[in-house]
PDB file of C-alpha atoms in Angstrom:
ATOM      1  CA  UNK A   1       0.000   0.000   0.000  1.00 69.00           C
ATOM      2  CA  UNK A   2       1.428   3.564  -0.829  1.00 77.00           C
ATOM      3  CA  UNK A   3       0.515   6.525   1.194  1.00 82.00           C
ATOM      4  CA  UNK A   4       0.782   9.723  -0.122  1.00 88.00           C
ATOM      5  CA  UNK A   5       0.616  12.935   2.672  1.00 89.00           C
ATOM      6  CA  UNK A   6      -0.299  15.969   1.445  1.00 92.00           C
ATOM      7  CA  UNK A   7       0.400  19.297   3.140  1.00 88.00           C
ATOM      8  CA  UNK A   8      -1.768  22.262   3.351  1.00 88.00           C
ATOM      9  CA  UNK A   9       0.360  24.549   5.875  1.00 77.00           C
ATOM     10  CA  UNK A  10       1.632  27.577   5.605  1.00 76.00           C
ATOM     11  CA  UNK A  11       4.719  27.171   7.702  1.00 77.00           C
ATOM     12  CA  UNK A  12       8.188  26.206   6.550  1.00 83.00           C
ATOM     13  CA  UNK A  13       9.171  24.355   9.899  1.00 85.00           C
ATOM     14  CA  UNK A  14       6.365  21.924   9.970  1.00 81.00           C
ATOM     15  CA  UNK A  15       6.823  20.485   6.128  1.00 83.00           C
ATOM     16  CA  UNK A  16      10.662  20.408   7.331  1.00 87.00           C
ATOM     17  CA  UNK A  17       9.594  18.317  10.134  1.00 88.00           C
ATOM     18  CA  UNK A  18       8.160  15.715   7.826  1.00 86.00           C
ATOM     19  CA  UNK A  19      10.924  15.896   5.836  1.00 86.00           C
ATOM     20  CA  UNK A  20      13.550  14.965   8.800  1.00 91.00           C
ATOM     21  CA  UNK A  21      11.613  11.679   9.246  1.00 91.00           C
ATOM     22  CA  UNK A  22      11.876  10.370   5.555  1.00 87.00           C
ATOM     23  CA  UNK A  23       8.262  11.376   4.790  1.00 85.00           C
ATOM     24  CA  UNK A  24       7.877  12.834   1.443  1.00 85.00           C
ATOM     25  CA  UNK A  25       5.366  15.542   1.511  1.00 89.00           C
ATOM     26  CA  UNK A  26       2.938  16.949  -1.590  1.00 91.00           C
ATOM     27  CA  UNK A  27       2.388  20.733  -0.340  1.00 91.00           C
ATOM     28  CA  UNK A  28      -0.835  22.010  -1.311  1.00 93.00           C
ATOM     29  CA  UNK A  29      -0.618  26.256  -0.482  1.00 89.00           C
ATOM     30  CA  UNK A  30      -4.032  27.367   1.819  1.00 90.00           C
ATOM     31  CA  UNK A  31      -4.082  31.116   2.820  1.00 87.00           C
ATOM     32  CA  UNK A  32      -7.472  31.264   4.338  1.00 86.00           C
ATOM     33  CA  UNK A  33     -10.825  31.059   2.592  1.00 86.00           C
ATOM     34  CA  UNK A  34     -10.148  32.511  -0.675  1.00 90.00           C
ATOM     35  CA  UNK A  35      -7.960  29.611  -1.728  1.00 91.00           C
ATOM     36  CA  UNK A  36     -10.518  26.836  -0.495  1.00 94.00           C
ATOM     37  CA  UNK A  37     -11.793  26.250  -4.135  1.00 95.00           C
ATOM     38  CA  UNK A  38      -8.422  26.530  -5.832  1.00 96.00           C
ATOM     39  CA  UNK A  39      -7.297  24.078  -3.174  1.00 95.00           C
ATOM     40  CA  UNK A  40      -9.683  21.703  -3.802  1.00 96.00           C
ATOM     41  CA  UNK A  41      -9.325  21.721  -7.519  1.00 96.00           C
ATOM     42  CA  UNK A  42      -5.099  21.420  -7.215  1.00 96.00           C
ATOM     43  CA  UNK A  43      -5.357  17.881  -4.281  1.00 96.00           C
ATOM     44  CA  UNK A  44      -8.566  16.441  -6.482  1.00 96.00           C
ATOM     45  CA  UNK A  45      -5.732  16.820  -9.617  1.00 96.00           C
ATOM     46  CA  UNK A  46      -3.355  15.534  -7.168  1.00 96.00           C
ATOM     47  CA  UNK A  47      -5.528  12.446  -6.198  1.00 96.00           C
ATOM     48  CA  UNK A  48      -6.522  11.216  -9.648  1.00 96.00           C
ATOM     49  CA  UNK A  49      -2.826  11.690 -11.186  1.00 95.00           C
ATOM     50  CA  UNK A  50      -1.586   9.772  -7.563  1.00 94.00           C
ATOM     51  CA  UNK A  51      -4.752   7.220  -8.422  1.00 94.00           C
ATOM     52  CA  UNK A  52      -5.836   7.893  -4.836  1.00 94.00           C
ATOM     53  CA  UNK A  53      -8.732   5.665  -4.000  1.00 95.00           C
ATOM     54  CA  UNK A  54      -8.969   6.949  -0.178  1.00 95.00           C
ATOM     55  CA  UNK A  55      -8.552   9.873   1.607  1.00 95.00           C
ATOM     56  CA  UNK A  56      -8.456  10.842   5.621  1.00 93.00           C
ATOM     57  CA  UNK A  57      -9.065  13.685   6.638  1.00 91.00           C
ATOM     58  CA  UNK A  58      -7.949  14.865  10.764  1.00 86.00           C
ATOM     59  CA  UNK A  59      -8.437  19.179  10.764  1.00 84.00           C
ATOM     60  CA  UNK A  60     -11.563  20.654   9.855  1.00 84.00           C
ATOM     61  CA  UNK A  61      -9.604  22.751   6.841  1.00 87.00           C
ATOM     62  CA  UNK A  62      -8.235  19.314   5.532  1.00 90.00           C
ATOM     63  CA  UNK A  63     -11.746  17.635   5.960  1.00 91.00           C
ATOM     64  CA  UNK A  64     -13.240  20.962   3.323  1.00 92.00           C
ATOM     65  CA  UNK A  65     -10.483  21.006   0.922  1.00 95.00           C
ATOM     66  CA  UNK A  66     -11.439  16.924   0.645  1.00 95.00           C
ATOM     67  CA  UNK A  67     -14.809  17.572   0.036  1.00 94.00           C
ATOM     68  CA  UNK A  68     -14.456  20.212  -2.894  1.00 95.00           C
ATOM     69  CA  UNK A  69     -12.197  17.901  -4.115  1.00 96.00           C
ATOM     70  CA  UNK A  70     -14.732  14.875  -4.623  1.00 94.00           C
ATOM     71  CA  UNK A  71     -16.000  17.269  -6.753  1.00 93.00           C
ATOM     72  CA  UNK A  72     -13.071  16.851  -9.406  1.00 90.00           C
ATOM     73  CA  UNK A  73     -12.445  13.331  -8.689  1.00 96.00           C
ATOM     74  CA  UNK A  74     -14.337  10.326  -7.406  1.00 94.00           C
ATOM     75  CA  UNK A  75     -12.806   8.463  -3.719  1.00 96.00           C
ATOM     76  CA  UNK A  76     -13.145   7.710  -0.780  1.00 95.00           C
ATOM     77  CA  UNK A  77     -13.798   9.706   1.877  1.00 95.00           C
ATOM     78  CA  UNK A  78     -12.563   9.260   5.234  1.00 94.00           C
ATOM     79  CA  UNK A  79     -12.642  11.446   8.652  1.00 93.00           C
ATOM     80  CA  UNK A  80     -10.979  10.992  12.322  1.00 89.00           C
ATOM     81  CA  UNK A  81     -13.084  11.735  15.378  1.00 88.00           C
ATOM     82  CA  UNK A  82     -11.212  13.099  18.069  1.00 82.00           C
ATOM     83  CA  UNK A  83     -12.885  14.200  21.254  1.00 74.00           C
ATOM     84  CA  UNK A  84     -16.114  16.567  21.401  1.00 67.00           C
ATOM     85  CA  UNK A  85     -17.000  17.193  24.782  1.00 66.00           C
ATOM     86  CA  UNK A  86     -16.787  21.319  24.659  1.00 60.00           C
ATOM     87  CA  UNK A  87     -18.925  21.511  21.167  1.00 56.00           C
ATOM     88  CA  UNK A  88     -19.835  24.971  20.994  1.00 58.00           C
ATOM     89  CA  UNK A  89     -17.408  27.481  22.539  1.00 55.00           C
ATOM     90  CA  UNK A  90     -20.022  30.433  23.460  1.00 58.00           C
ATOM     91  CA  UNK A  91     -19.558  34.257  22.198  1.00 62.00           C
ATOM     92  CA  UNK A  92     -17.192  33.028  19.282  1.00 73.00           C
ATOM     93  CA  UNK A  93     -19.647  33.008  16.336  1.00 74.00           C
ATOM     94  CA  UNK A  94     -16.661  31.434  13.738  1.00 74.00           C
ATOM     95  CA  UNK A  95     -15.862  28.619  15.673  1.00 74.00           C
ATOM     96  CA  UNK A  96     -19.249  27.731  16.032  1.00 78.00           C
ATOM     97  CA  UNK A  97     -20.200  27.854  12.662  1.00 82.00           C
ATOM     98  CA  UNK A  98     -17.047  25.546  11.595  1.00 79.00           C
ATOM     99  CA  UNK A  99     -18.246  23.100  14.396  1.00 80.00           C
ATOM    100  CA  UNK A 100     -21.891  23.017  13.341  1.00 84.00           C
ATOM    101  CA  UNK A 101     -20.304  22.378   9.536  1.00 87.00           C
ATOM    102  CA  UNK A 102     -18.032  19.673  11.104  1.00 86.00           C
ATOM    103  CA  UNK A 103     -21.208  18.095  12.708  1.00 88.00           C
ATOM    104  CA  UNK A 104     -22.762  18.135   9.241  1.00 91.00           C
ATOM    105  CA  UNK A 105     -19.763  16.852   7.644  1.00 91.00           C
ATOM    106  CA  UNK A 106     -19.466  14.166   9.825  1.00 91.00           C
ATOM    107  CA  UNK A 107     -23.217  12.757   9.689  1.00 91.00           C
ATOM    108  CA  UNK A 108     -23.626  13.166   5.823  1.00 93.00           C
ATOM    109  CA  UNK A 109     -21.072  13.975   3.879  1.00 92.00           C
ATOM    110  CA  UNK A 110     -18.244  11.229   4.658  1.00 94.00           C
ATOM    111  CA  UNK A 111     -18.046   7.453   3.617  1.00 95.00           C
ATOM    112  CA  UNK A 112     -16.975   6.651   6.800  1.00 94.00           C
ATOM    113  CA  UNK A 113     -15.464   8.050  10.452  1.00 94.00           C
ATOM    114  CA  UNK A 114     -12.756   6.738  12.360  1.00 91.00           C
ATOM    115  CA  UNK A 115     -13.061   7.522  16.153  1.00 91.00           C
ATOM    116  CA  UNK A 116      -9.509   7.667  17.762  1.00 89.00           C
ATOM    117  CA  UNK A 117     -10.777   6.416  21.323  1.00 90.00           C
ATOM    118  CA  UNK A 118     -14.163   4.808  22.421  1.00 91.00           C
ATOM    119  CA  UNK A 119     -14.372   7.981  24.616  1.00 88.00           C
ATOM    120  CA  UNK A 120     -14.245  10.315  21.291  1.00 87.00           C
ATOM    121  CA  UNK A 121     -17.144   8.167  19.606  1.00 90.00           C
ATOM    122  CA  UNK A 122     -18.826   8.547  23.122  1.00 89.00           C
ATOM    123  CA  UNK A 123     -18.259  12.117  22.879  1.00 86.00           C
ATOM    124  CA  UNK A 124     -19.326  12.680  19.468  1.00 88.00           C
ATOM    125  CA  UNK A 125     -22.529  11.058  19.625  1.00 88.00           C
ATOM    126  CA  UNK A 126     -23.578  12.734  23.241  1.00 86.00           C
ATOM    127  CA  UNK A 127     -22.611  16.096  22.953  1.00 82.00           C
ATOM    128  CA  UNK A 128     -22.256  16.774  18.808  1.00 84.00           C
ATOM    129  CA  UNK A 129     -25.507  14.305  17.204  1.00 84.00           C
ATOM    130  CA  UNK A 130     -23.006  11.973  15.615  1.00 88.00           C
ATOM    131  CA  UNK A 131     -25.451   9.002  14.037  1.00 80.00           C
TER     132      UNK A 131
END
């Protein structure tokens, strides 16, 4: 099996980080927002010339750019749970937008989510509506 890891950082010392351990890295630039579609577009062109069949997705940047992607290219789509217990952080209207997204990413738009403990699944379902 080949895995491919595909960057979408901004900073230097991170993607050198990868590079120290032996892990080659396909950098994909993301400056906010405005480069969300052009994203997409440049890992979907990445996945079909890699013949990618899935992807996993951890940060809730990584887990957008995958889904504009699947509109280029058809695989797989794959998401890690992690844990959920303080959903909605109150007064901080962004953050609770990109969790209520998250939530809807995570109950319809993925082919499948990977919990990282029985505790995040637990936490998912009872505080965020995971099915």
């Amino acid at each position: 099996m080949n895995i491919e890891v595909v960057y979408f950082g901004h900073r230097d010392e991170m993607l050198q980080r990868y590079k120290n351990v032996g892990i080659n890295v396909e950098r994909i630039p993301y400056n906010g927002p405005k480069d969300l579609l052009r994203a997409g577009r440049e890992l979907g062109r990445f996945i079909k010339r890699k013949q990618i069949d899935i992807v996993s997705t951890h940060l809730f940047i990584d887990k957008a750019i995958a889904f504009i992607s699947k509109f280029h290219v058809k695989f797989k789509l794959l998401s890690t749970l992690h844990s959920a217990e303080n959903p909605y952080a109150s007064g901080k209207f962004k953050i609770s937008i990109n969790h209520r997204l998250e939530d809807l990413y995570h109950n319809y738009l993925v082919d499948k989510n990977l919990a990282v403990s029985e505790a995040s699944l637990a936490s998912w379902r009872k505080f965020r509506g995971l099915h």
